[in-house]
C-alpha cells in the first residue's frame, strides 16, 4: 500500500515538474519569436517596410512610456485604412518630415468629434475607451468637428498631457501623413510585447 502511495506522490511531483518545464519552454519560445521578429525588422527588412521609433514624453502613458522603443510597419495603410484604436506614427505638421508623434486613432473619416467638459463624443455618442486610466480634465468645449474624407482624429492615451488633434496647429491628420502602424514594443526587453 505504501509503495503505491509513494509512487502516486512521485508521479504528482513528476507531472508538476513537467508542467513547469513546459511553461518555461513556452516562455523561452515566445521570447525567441519576438527576438527573431526584432532582428528581422532591424537588420533584414528595408526601411520602407518597417522602422524603429522611440516614444518621447508621456502622452501615451500608461500604454507606452517615455524612452520605449517600438517597431512600426508601413505596408498596412497602403492597402487598408487605419482603424479605430490603432496605435500609429503620424507626421503632425505638414512638411516637417522628421517630426513624428505616436498616437492612437480615435475618430474616422466622416465622423463628428466633440468634447464637452471631460467627455469625448463621436457622432453624439459617448466614447468608451478601455485604454484610458485617467479622466480627461475639464476642457473648453471642442467641436463639433466633422472629419473629411481622408481625415483621422488622433489622441494620446494620456489625454491631459498630449498634444494631438485637439490642437489648432495639428487638427485632423490626413491619411497621407500616417507613417506607420505600431505593432511591437522591443525595448526595454522585459516589456517586449505586441501593441494593441
Short mmCIF file of C-alpha atoms in Angstrom, two decimals:
data_model
loop_
_atom_site.label_atom_id
_atom_site.label_comp_id
_atom_site.label_asym_id
_atom_site.label_seq_id
_atom_site.Cartn_x
_atom_site.Cartn_y
_atom_site.Cartn_z
CA UNK A 1 0.00 0.00 0.00
CA UNK A 2 2.80 2.38 0.98
CA UNK A 3 4.63 1.63 -2.26
CA UNK A 4 1.60 2.65 -4.30
CA UNK A 5 1.22 5.91 -2.29
CA UNK A 6 4.91 6.67 -2.77
CA UNK A 7 4.52 6.00 -6.49
CA UNK A 8 1.50 8.37 -6.65
CA UNK A 9 3.49 11.11 -4.86
CA UNK A 10 6.39 10.60 -7.22
CA UNK A 11 4.02 10.72 -10.18
CA UNK A 12 2.48 14.02 -8.96
CA UNK A 13 5.92 15.58 -8.47
CA UNK A 14 6.96 14.45 -11.95
CA UNK A 15 3.78 15.91 -13.50
CA UNK A 16 4.24 19.18 -11.60
CA UNK A 17 7.84 19.48 -12.74
CA UNK A 18 6.84 18.55 -16.27
CA UNK A 19 4.13 21.25 -16.47
CA UNK A 20 6.55 23.80 -15.01
CA UNK A 21 9.13 22.75 -17.59
CA UNK A 22 6.55 23.12 -20.36
CA UNK A 23 5.74 26.65 -19.18
CA UNK A 24 9.41 27.60 -19.17
CA UNK A 25 9.89 26.14 -22.65
CA UNK A 26 6.82 28.03 -23.88
CA UNK A 27 8.09 31.33 -22.41
CA UNK A 28 11.54 30.81 -23.94
CA UNK A 29 9.92 30.01 -27.29
CA UNK A 30 7.83 33.18 -27.15
CA UNK A 31 10.88 35.31 -26.32
CA UNK A 32 12.77 33.68 -29.18
CA UNK A 33 9.95 34.52 -31.64
CA UNK A 34 9.84 38.18 -30.51
CA UNK A 35 13.64 38.41 -30.70
CA UNK A 36 13.58 36.94 -34.22
CA UNK A 37 10.95 39.49 -35.31
CA UNK A 38 13.01 42.28 -33.74
CA UNK A 39 16.20 41.21 -35.52
CA UNK A 40 14.34 40.76 -38.80
CA UNK A 41 12.80 44.23 -38.53
CA UNK A 42 16.05 45.93 -37.57
CA UNK A 43 18.51 44.31 -39.92
CA UNK A 44 16.82 42.49 -42.77
CA UNK A 45 13.63 44.35 -43.63
CA UNK A 46 14.10 47.53 -45.70
CA UNK A 47 13.22 50.81 -44.00
CA UNK A 48 10.29 51.39 -46.36
CA UNK A 49 8.55 48.33 -44.84
CA UNK A 50 9.44 48.53 -41.11
CA UNK A 51 11.02 51.15 -38.90
CA UNK A 52 12.01 51.65 -35.26
CA UNK A 53 10.58 54.55 -33.25
CA UNK A 54 11.30 55.85 -29.75
CA UNK A 55 8.50 57.16 -27.53
CA UNK A 56 9.23 60.73 -26.43
CA UNK A 57 7.28 62.13 -23.50
CA UNK A 58 4.34 60.83 -21.53
CA UNK A 59 1.44 61.44 -23.92
CA UNK A 60 0.80 57.70 -24.47
CA UNK A 61 1.05 56.57 -20.82
CA UNK A 62 0.12 54.12 -19.47
CA UNK A 63 0.17 52.14 -22.75
CA UNK A 64 3.64 53.36 -23.74
CA UNK A 65 6.29 55.04 -21.61
CA UNK A 66 8.96 57.61 -22.40
CA UNK A 67 12.05 56.02 -23.97
CA UNK A 68 10.39 52.75 -25.01
CA UNK A 69 11.29 51.58 -28.50
CA UNK A 70 8.69 50.40 -30.99
CA UNK A 71 8.57 48.75 -34.38
CA UNK A 72 6.06 50.10 -36.87
CA UNK A 73 5.16 48.64 -40.23
CA UNK A 74 4.48 50.87 -43.21
CA UNK A 75 2.62 48.48 -45.51
CA UNK A 76 -0.87 48.08 -43.97
CA UNK A 77 -2.10 51.56 -44.74
CA UNK A 78 -1.11 51.27 -48.39
CA UNK A 79 -3.83 48.62 -48.78
CA UNK A 80 -6.26 49.34 -45.93
CA UNK A 81 -7.46 52.31 -43.91
CA UNK A 82 -6.46 52.97 -40.30
CA UNK A 83 -8.91 51.53 -37.78
CA UNK A 84 -10.17 52.98 -34.54
CA UNK A 85 -7.73 52.41 -31.65
CA UNK A 86 -4.75 51.60 -33.92
CA UNK A 87 -1.53 52.93 -32.36
CA UNK A 88 0.17 54.87 -35.13
CA UNK A 89 3.13 57.04 -36.02
CA UNK A 90 1.96 60.24 -37.70
CA UNK A 91 3.54 63.35 -39.13
CA UNK A 92 1.59 66.01 -37.21
CA UNK A 93 2.70 69.04 -39.20
CA UNK A 94 2.66 69.18 -42.98
CA UNK A 95 6.13 69.49 -44.46
CA UNK A 96 8.03 68.51 -41.30
CA UNK A 97 9.17 65.04 -42.31
CA UNK A 98 11.46 64.43 -39.32
CA UNK A 99 8.85 65.30 -36.68
CA UNK A 100 6.78 62.23 -35.68
CA UNK A 101 4.18 61.59 -32.98
CA UNK A 102 2.98 58.25 -31.64
CA UNK A 103 -0.79 58.47 -31.06
CA UNK A 104 -3.98 56.40 -31.13
CA UNK A 105 -6.66 56.67 -33.83
CA UNK A 106 -9.91 57.84 -32.25
CA UNK A 107 -12.07 59.37 -34.99
CA UNK A 108 -12.60 58.05 -38.52
CA UNK A 109 -13.48 59.85 -41.78
CA UNK A 110 -17.00 61.29 -41.81
CA UNK A 111 -17.45 61.09 -38.03
CA UNK A 112 -18.24 64.12 -35.90
CA UNK A 113 -15.94 64.67 -32.92
CA UNK A 114 -16.93 66.74 -29.90
CA UNK A 115 -15.55 67.18 -26.38
CA UNK A 116 -17.87 68.51 -23.69
CA UNK A 117 -16.03 69.05 -20.42
CA UNK A 118 -14.18 65.76 -19.94
CA UNK A 119 -16.45 63.67 -22.18
CA UNK A 120 -15.46 62.61 -25.71
CA UNK A 121 -18.37 62.19 -28.11
CA UNK A 122 -18.31 60.60 -31.56
CA UNK A 123 -21.42 61.19 -33.64
CA UNK A 124 -23.13 62.30 -30.42
CA UNK A 125 -22.36 59.07 -28.51
CA UNK A 126 -20.04 58.84 -25.51
CA UNK A 127 -16.81 57.06 -26.43
CA UNK A 128 -15.90 54.18 -24.11
CA UNK A 129 -12.15 53.57 -24.05
CA UNK A 130 -10.56 50.79 -22.01
CA UNK A 131 -7.01 52.08 -22.60
CA UNK A 132 -7.61 55.34 -20.70
CA UNK A 133 -6.74 55.24 -16.98
CA UNK A 134 -7.44 58.85 -16.08
CA UNK A 135 -10.39 61.13 -16.75
CA UNK A 136 -9.69 63.99 -19.11
CA UNK A 137 -9.50 67.34 -17.37
CA UNK A 138 -12.45 69.63 -17.89
CA UNK A 139 -11.52 71.46 -21.08
CA UNK A 140 -13.00 74.23 -23.07
CA UNK A 141 -15.59 72.90 -25.46
CA UNK A 142 -14.13 71.30 -28.58
CA UNK A 143 -16.10 70.86 -31.78
CA UNK A 144 -18.33 69.61 -33.08
CA UNK A 145 -15.93 68.89 -35.94
CA UNK A 146 -16.82 66.59 -38.82
CA UNK A 147 -13.83 64.79 -40.30
CA UNK A 148 -13.22 64.93 -44.05
CA UNK A 149 -12.97 62.01 -46.46
CA UNK A 150 -9.37 61.03 -45.59
CA UNK A 151 -9.06 62.67 -42.16
CA UNK A 152 -8.49 60.96 -38.80
CA UNK A 153 -8.66 62.29 -35.27
CA UNK A 154 -5.71 61.06 -33.18
CA UNK A 155 -5.12 61.46 -29.45
CA UNK A 156 -2.63 60.34 -26.84
CA UNK A 157 -3.81 57.86 -24.21
CA UNK A 158 -2.66 60.29 -21.51
CA UNK A 159 -5.16 62.93 -22.58
CA UNK A 160 -4.11 65.50 -20.01
CA UNK A 161 -0.51 65.58 -21.31
CA UNK A 162 -0.95 65.00 -25.04
CA UNK A 163 -0.50 67.35 -27.96
CA UNK A 164 -2.75 65.85 -30.61
CA UNK A 165 -5.66 66.52 -32.99
CA UNK A 166 -7.29 68.77 -30.39
CA UNK A 167 -4.56 71.35 -31.00
CA UNK A 168 -5.39 74.04 -33.55
CA UNK A 169 -1.97 73.74 -35.22
CA UNK A 170 -2.38 69.99 -35.73
CA UNK A 171 -6.08 69.16 -36.10
CA UNK A 172 -7.24 66.07 -38.00
CA UNK A 173 -4.46 64.05 -39.67
CA UNK A 174 -4.89 63.15 -43.36
CA UNK A 175 -4.14 59.55 -44.29
CA UNK A 176 -1.10 60.55 -46.34
CA UNK A 177 0.61 61.73 -43.11
CA UNK A 178 0.30 58.31 -41.45
CA UNK A 179 3.83 56.92 -41.36
CA UNK A 180 3.37 53.50 -39.74
CA UNK A 181 1.16 51.22 -37.69
CA UNK A 182 2.90 50.31 -34.42
CA UNK A 183 2.77 46.57 -33.73
CA UNK A 184 5.68 45.70 -31.42
CA UNK A 185 7.40 47.14 -28.35
CA UNK A 186 11.02 45.93 -28.36
CA UNK A 187 12.66 47.90 -25.56
CA UNK A 188 13.01 47.59 -22.65
CA UNK A 189 13.35 43.86 -23.23
CA UNK A 190 11.24 42.96 -20.18
CA UNK A 191 8.34 44.87 -21.80
CA UNK A 192 8.71 43.10 -25.16
CA UNK A 193 5.14 42.69 -26.45
CA UNK A 194 2.70 43.19 -29.29
CA UNK A 195 0.89 46.55 -29.25
CA UNK A 196 -2.89 46.50 -29.50
#
